[in-house]
CSV table of C-alpha atoms and ligand atoms in Angstrom, one decimal:
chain,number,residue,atom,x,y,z
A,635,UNK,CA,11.4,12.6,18.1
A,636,UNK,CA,10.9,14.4,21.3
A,637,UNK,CA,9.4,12.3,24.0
A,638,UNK,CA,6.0,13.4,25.0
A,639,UNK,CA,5.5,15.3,28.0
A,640,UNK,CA,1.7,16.1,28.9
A,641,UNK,CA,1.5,19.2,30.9
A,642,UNK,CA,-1.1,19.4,33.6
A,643,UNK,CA,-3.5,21.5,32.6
A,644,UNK,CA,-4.3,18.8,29.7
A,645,UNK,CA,-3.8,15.5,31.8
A,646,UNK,CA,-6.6,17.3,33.8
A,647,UNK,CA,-9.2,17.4,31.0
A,648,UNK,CA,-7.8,15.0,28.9
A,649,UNK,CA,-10.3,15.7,26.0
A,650,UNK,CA,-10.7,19.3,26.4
A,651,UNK,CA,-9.0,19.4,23.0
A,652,UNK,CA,-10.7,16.7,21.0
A,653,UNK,CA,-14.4,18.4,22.1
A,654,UNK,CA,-13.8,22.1,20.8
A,655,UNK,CA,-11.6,20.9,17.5
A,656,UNK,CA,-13.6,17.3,16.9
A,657,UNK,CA,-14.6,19.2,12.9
A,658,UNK,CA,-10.6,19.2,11.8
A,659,UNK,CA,-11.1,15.4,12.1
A,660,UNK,CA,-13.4,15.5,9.1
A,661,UNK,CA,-10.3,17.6,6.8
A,662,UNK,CA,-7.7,15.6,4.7
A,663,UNK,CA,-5.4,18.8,5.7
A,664,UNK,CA,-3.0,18.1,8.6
A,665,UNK,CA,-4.2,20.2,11.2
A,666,UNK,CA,-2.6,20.9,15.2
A,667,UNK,CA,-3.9,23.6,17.7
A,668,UNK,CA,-0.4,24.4,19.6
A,669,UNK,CA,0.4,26.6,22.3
A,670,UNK,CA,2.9,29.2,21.2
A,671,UNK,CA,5.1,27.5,23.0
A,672,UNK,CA,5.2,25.0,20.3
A,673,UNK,CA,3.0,22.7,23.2
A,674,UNK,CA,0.3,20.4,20.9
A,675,UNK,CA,-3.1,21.0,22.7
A,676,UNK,CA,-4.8,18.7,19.4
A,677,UNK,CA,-3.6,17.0,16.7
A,678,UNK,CA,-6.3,16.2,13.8
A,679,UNK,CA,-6.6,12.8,12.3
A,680,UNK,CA,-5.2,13.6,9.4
A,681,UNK,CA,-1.9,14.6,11.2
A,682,UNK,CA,-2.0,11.3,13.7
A,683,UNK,CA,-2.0,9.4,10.2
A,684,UNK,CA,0.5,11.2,8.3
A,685,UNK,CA,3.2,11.0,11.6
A,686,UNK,CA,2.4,7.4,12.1
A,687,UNK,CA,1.9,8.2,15.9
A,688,UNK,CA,-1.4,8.3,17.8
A,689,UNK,CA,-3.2,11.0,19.0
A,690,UNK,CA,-2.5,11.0,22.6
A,691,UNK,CA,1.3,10.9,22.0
A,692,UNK,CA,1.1,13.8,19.6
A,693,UNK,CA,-1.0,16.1,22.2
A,694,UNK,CA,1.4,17.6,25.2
A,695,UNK,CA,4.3,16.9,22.7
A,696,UNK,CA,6.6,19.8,20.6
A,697,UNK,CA,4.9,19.8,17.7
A,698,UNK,CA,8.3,21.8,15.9
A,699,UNK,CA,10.1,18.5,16.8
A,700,UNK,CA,8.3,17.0,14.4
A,701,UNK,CA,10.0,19.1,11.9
A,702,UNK,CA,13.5,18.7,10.5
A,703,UNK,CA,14.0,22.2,11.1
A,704,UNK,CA,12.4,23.1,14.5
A,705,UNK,CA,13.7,26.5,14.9
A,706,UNK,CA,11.6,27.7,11.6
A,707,UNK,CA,8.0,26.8,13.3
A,708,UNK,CA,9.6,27.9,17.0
A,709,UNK,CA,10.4,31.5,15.6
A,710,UNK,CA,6.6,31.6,13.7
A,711,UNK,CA,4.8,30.5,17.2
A,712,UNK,CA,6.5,33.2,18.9
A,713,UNK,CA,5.7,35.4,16.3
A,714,UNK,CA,1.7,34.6,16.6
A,715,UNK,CA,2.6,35.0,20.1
A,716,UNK,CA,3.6,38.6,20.1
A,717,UNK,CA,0.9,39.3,17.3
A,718,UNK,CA,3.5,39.9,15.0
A,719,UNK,CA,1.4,38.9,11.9
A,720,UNK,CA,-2.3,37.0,11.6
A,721,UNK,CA,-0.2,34.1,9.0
A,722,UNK,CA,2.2,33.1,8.4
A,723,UNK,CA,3.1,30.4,5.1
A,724,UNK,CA,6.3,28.8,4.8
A,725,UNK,CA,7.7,24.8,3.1
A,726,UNK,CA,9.1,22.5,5.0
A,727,UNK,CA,9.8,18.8,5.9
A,728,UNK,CA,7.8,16.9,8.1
A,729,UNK,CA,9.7,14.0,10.0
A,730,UNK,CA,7.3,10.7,10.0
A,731,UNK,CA,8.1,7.5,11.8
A,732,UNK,CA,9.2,4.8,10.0
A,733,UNK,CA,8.3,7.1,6.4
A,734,UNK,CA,10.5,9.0,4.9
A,735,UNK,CA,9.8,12.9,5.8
A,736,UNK,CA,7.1,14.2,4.1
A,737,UNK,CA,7.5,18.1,2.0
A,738,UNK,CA,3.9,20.0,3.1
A,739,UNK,CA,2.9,23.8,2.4
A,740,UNK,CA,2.8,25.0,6.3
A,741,UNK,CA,0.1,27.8,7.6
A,742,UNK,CA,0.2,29.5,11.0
A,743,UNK,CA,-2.5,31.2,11.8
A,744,UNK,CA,-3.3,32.9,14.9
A,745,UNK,CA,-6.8,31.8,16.8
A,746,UNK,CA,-9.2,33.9,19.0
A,747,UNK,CA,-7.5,31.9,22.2
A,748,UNK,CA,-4.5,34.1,23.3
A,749,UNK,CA,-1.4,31.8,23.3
A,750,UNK,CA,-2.8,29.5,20.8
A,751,UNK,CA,-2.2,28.8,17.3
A,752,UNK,CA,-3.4,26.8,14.5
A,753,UNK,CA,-0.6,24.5,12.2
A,754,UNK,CA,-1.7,23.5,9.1
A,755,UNK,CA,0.3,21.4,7.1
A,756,UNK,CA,-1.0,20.6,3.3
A,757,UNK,CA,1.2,17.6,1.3
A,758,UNK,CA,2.8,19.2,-1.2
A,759,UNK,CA,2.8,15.0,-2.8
A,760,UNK,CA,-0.6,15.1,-2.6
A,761,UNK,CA,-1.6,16.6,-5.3
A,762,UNK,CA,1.3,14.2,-7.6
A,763,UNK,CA,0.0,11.3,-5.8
A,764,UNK,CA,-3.7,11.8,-6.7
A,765,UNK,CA,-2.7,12.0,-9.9
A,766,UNK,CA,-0.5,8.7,-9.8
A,767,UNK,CA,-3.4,7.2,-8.3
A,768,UNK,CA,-6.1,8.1,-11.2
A,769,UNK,CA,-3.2,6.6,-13.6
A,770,UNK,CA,-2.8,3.8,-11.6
A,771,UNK,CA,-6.7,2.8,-11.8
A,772,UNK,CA,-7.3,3.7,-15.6
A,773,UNK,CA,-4.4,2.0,-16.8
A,774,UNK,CA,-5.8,-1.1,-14.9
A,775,UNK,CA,-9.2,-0.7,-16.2
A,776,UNK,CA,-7.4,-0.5,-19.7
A,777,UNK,CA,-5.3,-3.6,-18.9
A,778,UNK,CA,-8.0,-5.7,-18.0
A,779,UNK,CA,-9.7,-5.0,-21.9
A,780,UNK,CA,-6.7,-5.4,-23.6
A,781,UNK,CA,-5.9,-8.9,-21.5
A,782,UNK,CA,-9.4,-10.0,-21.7
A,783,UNK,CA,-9.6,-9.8,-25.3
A,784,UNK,CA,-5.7,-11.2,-25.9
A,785,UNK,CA,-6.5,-14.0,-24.2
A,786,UNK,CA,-9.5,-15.1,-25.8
A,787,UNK,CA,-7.6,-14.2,-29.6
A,788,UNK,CA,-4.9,-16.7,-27.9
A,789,UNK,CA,-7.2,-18.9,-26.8
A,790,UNK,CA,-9.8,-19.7,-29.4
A,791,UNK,CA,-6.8,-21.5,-31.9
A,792,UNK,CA,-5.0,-23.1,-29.2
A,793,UNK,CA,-7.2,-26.1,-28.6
A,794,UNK,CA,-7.4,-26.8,-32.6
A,795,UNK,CA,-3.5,-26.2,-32.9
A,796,UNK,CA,-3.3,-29.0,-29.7
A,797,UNK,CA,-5.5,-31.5,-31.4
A,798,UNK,CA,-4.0,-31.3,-34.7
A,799,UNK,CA,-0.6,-31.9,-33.4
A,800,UNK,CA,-2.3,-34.9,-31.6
A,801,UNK,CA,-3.8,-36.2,-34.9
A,802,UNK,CA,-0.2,-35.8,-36.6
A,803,UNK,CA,1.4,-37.5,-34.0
A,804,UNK,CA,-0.7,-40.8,-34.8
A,805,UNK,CA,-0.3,-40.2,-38.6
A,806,UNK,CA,3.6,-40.5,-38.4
A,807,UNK,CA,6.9,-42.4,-37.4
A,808,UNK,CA,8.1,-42.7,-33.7
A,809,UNK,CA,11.5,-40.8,-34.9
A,810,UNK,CA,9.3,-37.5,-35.6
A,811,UNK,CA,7.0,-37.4,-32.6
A,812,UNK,CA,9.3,-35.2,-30.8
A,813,UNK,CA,8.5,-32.4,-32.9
A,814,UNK,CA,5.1,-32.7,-31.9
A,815,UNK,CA,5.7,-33.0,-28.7
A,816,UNK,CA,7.3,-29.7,-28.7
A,817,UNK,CA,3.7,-28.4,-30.0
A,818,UNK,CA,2.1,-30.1,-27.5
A,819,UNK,CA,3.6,-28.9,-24.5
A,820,UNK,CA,3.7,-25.7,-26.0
A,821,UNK,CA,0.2,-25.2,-26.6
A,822,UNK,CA,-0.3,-26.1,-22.9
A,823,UNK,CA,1.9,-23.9,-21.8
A,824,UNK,CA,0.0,-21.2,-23.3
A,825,UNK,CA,-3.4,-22.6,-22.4
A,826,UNK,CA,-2.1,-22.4,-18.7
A,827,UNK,CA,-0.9,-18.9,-19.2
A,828,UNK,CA,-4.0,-17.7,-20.7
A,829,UNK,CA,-6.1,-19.1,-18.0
A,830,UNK,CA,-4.0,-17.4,-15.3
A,831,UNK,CA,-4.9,-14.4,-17.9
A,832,UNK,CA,-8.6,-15.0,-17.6
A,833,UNK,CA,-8.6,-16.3,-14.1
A,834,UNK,CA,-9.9,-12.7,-12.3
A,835,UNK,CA,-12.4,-12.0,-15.4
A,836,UNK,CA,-14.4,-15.7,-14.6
A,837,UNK,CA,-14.1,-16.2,-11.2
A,838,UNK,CA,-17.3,-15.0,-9.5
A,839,UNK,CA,-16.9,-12.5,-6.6
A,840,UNK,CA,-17.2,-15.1,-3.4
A,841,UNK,CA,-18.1,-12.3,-0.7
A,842,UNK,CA,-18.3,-12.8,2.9
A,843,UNK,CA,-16.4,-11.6,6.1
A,844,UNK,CA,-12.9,-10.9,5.7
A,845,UNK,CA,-10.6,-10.7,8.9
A,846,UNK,CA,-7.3,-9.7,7.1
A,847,UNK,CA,-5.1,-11.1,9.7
A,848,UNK,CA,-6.4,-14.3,8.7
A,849,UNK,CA,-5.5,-13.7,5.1
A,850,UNK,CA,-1.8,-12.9,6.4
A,851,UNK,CA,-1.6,-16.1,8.6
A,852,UNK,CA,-2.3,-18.6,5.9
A,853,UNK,CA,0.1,-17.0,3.3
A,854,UNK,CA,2.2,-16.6,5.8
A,855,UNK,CA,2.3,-20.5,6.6
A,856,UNK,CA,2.5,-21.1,2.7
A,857,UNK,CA,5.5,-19.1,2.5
A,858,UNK,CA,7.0,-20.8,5.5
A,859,UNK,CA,6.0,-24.1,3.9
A,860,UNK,CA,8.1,-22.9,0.5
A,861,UNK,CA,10.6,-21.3,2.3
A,862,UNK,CA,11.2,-23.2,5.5
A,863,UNK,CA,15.1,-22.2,6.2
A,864,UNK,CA,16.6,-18.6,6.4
A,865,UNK,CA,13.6,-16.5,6.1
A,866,UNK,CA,11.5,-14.8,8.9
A,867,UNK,CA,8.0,-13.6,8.3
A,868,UNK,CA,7.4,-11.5,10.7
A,869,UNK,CA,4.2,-9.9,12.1
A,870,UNK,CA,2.7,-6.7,13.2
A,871,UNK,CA,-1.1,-6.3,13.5
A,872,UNK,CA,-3.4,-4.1,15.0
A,873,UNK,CA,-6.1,-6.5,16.3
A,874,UNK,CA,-8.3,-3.5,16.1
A,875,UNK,CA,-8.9,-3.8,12.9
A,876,UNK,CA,-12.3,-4.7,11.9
A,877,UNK,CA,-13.7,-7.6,9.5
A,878,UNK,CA,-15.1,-6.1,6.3
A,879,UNK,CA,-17.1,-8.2,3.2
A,880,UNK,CA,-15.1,-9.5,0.6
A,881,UNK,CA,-13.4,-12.4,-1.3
A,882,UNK,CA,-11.3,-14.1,1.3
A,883,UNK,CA,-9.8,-16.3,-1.4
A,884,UNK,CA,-8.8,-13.3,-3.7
A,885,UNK,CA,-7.3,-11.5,-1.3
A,886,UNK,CA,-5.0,-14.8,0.1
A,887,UNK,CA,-4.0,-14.6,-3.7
A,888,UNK,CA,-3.4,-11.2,-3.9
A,889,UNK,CA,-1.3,-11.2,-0.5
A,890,UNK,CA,0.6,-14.5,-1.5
A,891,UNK,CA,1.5,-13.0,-4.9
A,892,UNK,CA,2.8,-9.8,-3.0
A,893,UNK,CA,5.1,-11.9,-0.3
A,894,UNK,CA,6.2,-14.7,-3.3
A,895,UNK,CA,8.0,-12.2,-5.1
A,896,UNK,CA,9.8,-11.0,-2.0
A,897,UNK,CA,10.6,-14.2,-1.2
A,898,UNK,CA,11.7,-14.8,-4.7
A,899,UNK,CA,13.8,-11.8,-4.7
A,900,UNK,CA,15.2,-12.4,-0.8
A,901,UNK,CA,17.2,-15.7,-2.4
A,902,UNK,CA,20.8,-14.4,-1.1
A,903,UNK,CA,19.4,-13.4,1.9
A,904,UNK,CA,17.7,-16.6,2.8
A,905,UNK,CA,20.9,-18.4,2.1
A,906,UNK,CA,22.7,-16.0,4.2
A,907,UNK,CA,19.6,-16.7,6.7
A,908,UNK,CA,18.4,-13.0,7.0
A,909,UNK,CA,15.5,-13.2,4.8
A,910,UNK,CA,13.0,-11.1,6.8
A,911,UNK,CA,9.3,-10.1,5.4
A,912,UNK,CA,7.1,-8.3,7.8
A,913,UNK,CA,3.3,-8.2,7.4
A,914,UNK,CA,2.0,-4.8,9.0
A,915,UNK,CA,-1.6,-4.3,9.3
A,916,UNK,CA,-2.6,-0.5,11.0
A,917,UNK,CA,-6.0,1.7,10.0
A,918,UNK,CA,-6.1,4.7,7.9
A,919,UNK,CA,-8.6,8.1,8.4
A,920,UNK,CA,-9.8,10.2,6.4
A,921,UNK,CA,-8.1,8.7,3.4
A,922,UNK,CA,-8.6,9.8,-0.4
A,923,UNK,CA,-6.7,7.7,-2.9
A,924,UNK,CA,-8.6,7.2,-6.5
A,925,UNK,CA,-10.9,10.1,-7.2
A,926,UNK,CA,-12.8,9.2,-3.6
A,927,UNK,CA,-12.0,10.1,0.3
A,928,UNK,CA,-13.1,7.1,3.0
A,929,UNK,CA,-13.5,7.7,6.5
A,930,UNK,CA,-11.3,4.4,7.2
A,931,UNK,CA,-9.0,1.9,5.7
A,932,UNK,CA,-7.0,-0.5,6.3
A,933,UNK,CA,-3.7,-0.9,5.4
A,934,UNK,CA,-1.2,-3.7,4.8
A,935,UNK,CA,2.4,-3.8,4.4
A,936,UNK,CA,4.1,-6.7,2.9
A,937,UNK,CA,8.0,-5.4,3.6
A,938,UNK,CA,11.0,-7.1,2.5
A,939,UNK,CA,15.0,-6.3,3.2
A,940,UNK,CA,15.6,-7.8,-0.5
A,941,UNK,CA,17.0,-5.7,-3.1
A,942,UNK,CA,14.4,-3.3,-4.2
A,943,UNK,CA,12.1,-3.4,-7.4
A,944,UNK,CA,14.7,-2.7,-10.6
A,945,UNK,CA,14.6,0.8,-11.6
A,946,UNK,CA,14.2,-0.5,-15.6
A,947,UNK,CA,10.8,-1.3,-14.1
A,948,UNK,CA,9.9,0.5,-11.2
A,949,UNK,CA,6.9,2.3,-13.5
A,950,UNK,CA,5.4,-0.7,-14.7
A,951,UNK,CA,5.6,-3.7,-12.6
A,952,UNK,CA,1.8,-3.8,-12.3
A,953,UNK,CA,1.4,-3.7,-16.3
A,954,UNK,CA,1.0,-7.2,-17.4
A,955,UNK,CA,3.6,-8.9,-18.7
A,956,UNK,CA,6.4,-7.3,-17.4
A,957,UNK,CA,9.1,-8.9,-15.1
A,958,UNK,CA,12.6,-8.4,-13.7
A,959,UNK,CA,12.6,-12.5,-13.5
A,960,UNK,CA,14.3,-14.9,-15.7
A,961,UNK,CA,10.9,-17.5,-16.3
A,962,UNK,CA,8.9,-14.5,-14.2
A,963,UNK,CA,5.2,-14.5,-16.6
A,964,UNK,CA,5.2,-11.1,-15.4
A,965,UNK,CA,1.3,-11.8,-14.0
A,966,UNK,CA,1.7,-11.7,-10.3
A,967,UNK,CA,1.1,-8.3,-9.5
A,968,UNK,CA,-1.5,-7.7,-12.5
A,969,UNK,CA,-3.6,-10.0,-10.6
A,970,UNK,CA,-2.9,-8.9,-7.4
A,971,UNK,CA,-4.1,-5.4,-8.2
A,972,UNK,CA,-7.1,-6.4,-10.1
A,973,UNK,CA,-8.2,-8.6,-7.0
A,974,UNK,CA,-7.3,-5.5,-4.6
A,975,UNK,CA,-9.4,-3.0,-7.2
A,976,UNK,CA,-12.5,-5.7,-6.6
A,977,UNK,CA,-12.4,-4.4,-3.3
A,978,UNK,CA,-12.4,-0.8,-4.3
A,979,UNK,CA,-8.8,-1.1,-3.1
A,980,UNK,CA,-5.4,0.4,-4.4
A,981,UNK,CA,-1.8,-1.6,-4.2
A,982,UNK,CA,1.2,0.8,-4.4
A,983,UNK,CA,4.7,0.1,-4.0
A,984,UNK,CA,7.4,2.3,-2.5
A,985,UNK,CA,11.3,0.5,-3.2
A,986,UNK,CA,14.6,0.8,-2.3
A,987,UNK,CA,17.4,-1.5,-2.3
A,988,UNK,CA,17.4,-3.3,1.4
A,989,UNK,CA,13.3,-2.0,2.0
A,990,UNK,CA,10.1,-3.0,-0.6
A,991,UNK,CA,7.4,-1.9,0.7
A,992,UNK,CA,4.0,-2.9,-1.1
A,993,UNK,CA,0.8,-1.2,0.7
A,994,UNK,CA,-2.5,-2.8,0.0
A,995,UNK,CA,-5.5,-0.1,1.0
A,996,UNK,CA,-9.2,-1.1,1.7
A,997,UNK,CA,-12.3,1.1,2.6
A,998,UNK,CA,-13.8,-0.2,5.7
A,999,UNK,CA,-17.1,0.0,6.4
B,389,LIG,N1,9.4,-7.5,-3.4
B,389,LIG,C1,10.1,-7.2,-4.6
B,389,LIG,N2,11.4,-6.9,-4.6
B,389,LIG,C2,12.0,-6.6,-5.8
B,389,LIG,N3,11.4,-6.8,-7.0
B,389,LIG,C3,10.1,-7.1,-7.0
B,389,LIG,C4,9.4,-7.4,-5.8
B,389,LIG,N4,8.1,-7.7,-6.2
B,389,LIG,C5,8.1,-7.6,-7.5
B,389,LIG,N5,9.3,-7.3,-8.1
B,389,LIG,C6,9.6,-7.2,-9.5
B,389,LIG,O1,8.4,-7.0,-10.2
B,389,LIG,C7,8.3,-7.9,-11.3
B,389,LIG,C8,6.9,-8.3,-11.6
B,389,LIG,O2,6.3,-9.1,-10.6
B,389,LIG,P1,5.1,-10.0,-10.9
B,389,LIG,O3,4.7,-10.8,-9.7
B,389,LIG,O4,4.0,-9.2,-11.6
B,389,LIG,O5,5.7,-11.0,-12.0
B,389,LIG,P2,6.7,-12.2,-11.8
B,389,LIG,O6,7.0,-12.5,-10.4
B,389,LIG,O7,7.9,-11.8,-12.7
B,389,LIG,O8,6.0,-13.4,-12.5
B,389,LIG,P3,4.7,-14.2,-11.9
B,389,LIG,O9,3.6,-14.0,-12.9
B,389,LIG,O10,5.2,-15.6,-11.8
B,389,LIG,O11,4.4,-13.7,-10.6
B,389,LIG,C9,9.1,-9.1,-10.7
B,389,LIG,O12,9.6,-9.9,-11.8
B,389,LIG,C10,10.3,-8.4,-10.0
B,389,LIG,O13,11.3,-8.0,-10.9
B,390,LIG,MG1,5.4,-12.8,-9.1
């Protein structure tokens, strides 16, 4: 991307643009007010978000830099220049840092300001990813039934089954007692699994002040104490971000789930001693995922360089039960998202081999 240069007549009046176009803040469309000379006079926050750059480098810059085909919005400015049409609509590829680019439905419309133009850029994924997001929250709310009610079906014989083979084991000869052994440890094997089942349904919400870089800190020293040699875990917070109420102790869970099965899955790397997971925290504007829009989030990134989620269950690694592990119970990320949905919060993951990157959003306050 082009470095910024901030022409004079902005660096003058450096928020003569943020006081006449403050309303496209409150728009989930990407919205920039450019000179036809492609010059960004504001950037909304919608477009700061999606560009993963802030405000004040976005303003002065080119805004048809931030294109992968520049020349398409430079020949549609001059056009709005020379009043060659009121607007123009055209697709293209917006280029994002650190994000893949992003496909968005652009409109250039002319504005009552000679030499200015309005850029707006709708996600054309928007629309899918609503819709992945609905799925993602009813099939949780399903999950959650179907576990609930498993687990108790499971549980309810176990403890009978347990003592029986306890009684049997008095009742006969040393030479037969491994068999019920076998039912023993068995039985507890289950019992364990069906607690971990039940865990999120019994545990009462513990709310209080969250600071989420203190959630990162201590999974990040439980990692480290797991996994002392060969990996890194790196950081990169934005201090800015404020404390909200929730369940500190969920949300440690949900995180050290998340950054286990990295770990778990950089194994060759760590032996090779490049093993790198990076904790990112940043905040999020004028966000909609679920069915609702929030004014702030915050976002986390647990990133690993590991091989990427297998593509046999890329679509349901947050159903229970399913793993890509040998002895994986396939529980991990069930939990994690159930904890996350506690806090009105959403956990998606976006994998390819050499880059897994889960994303755990929160409303803020
Ligand atoms: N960072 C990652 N990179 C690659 N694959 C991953 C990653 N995180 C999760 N997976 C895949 O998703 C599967 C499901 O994870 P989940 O944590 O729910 O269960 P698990 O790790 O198999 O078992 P457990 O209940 O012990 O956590 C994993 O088995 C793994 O195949
Ligand atoms: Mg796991």
């Amino acid at each position: 991307m082009k470095k910024p240069s901030i022409p004079t007549f902005l660096s003058s009046f450096p928020d003569s643009g943020t006081l006449r176009f403050q309303a496209f803040d409150l728009l989930a469309t990407l919205v920039a007010v450019v000179r036809t000379n492609g010059c960004v006079v504001f950037a909304n926050a919608a477009l700061e978000d999606a560009l993963g750059t802030s405000r004040r480098t976005i303003e002065g810059s080119q805004l048809p830099e931030c294109f992968t085909e520049p020349h398409i919005l430079k020949h549609a400015l001059e056009g709005a220049g020379s009043n060659e049409f009121a607007a123009l609509r055209y697709d293209a590829w917006l280029r994002r840092l650190n994000h893949e680019p992003m496909p968005v439905h652009v409109v250039v419309a002319q504005t009552d300001t000679p030499g200015e133009a309005i850029v707006e850029m709708l996600p054309l994924e928007q629309q899918a990813k609503q819709d992945r997001e609905e799925r993602l929250i009813d099939q949780a709310q399903a999950n959650k039934e179907l576990i609930r009610n498993l687990a108790h079906e499971i549980k309810n014989p176990l403890g009978g089954i347990r003592g029986a083979a306890q009684l049997l084991q008095m009742e006969i000869g040393k030479d037969l007692t491994e068999y019920t052994q076998v039912i023993i440890h068995e039985a507890d094997r289950l019992q364990s699994l069906v607690d971990r089942l039940l865990a999120p349904h019994r545990r009462p919400h513990l709310v209080g002040d969250v600071n989420i870089h203190e959630v990162c800190e201590r999974v990040r020293s439980l990692i480290l104490v797991e996994f002392p040699k060969g990996l890194r875990v790196v950081r990169d917070y934005d201090t800015s971000i404020p404390e909200f109420r929730g369940d500190r102790e969920q949300l440690i869970q949900a995180v050290l789930n998340i950054a286990h099965n990295a770990a778990q899955e950089l194994a060759q790397h760590i032996t090779a001693g490049n093993a790198t997971i990076t904790f990112r925290t940043r905040v999020a504007r004028q966000i909609t995922f679920g069915k609702k829009r929030y004014r702030l989030a915050l976002e986390l990134h647990v990133i690993d360089n590991g091989p990427g989620v297998p593509d046999s269950i890329k679509d349901r690694i947050f159903y229970p039960l399913v793993s890509g592990r040998e002895g994986g119970s396939g529980l991990g990320l069930t939990l994690a998202q159930t904890f996350v949905q506690q806090h009105h919060g959403l956990i998606e993951c976006e994998s390819r081999p050499g880059h897994t990157d889960f994303k755990l959003l929160i409303p803020l306050p």
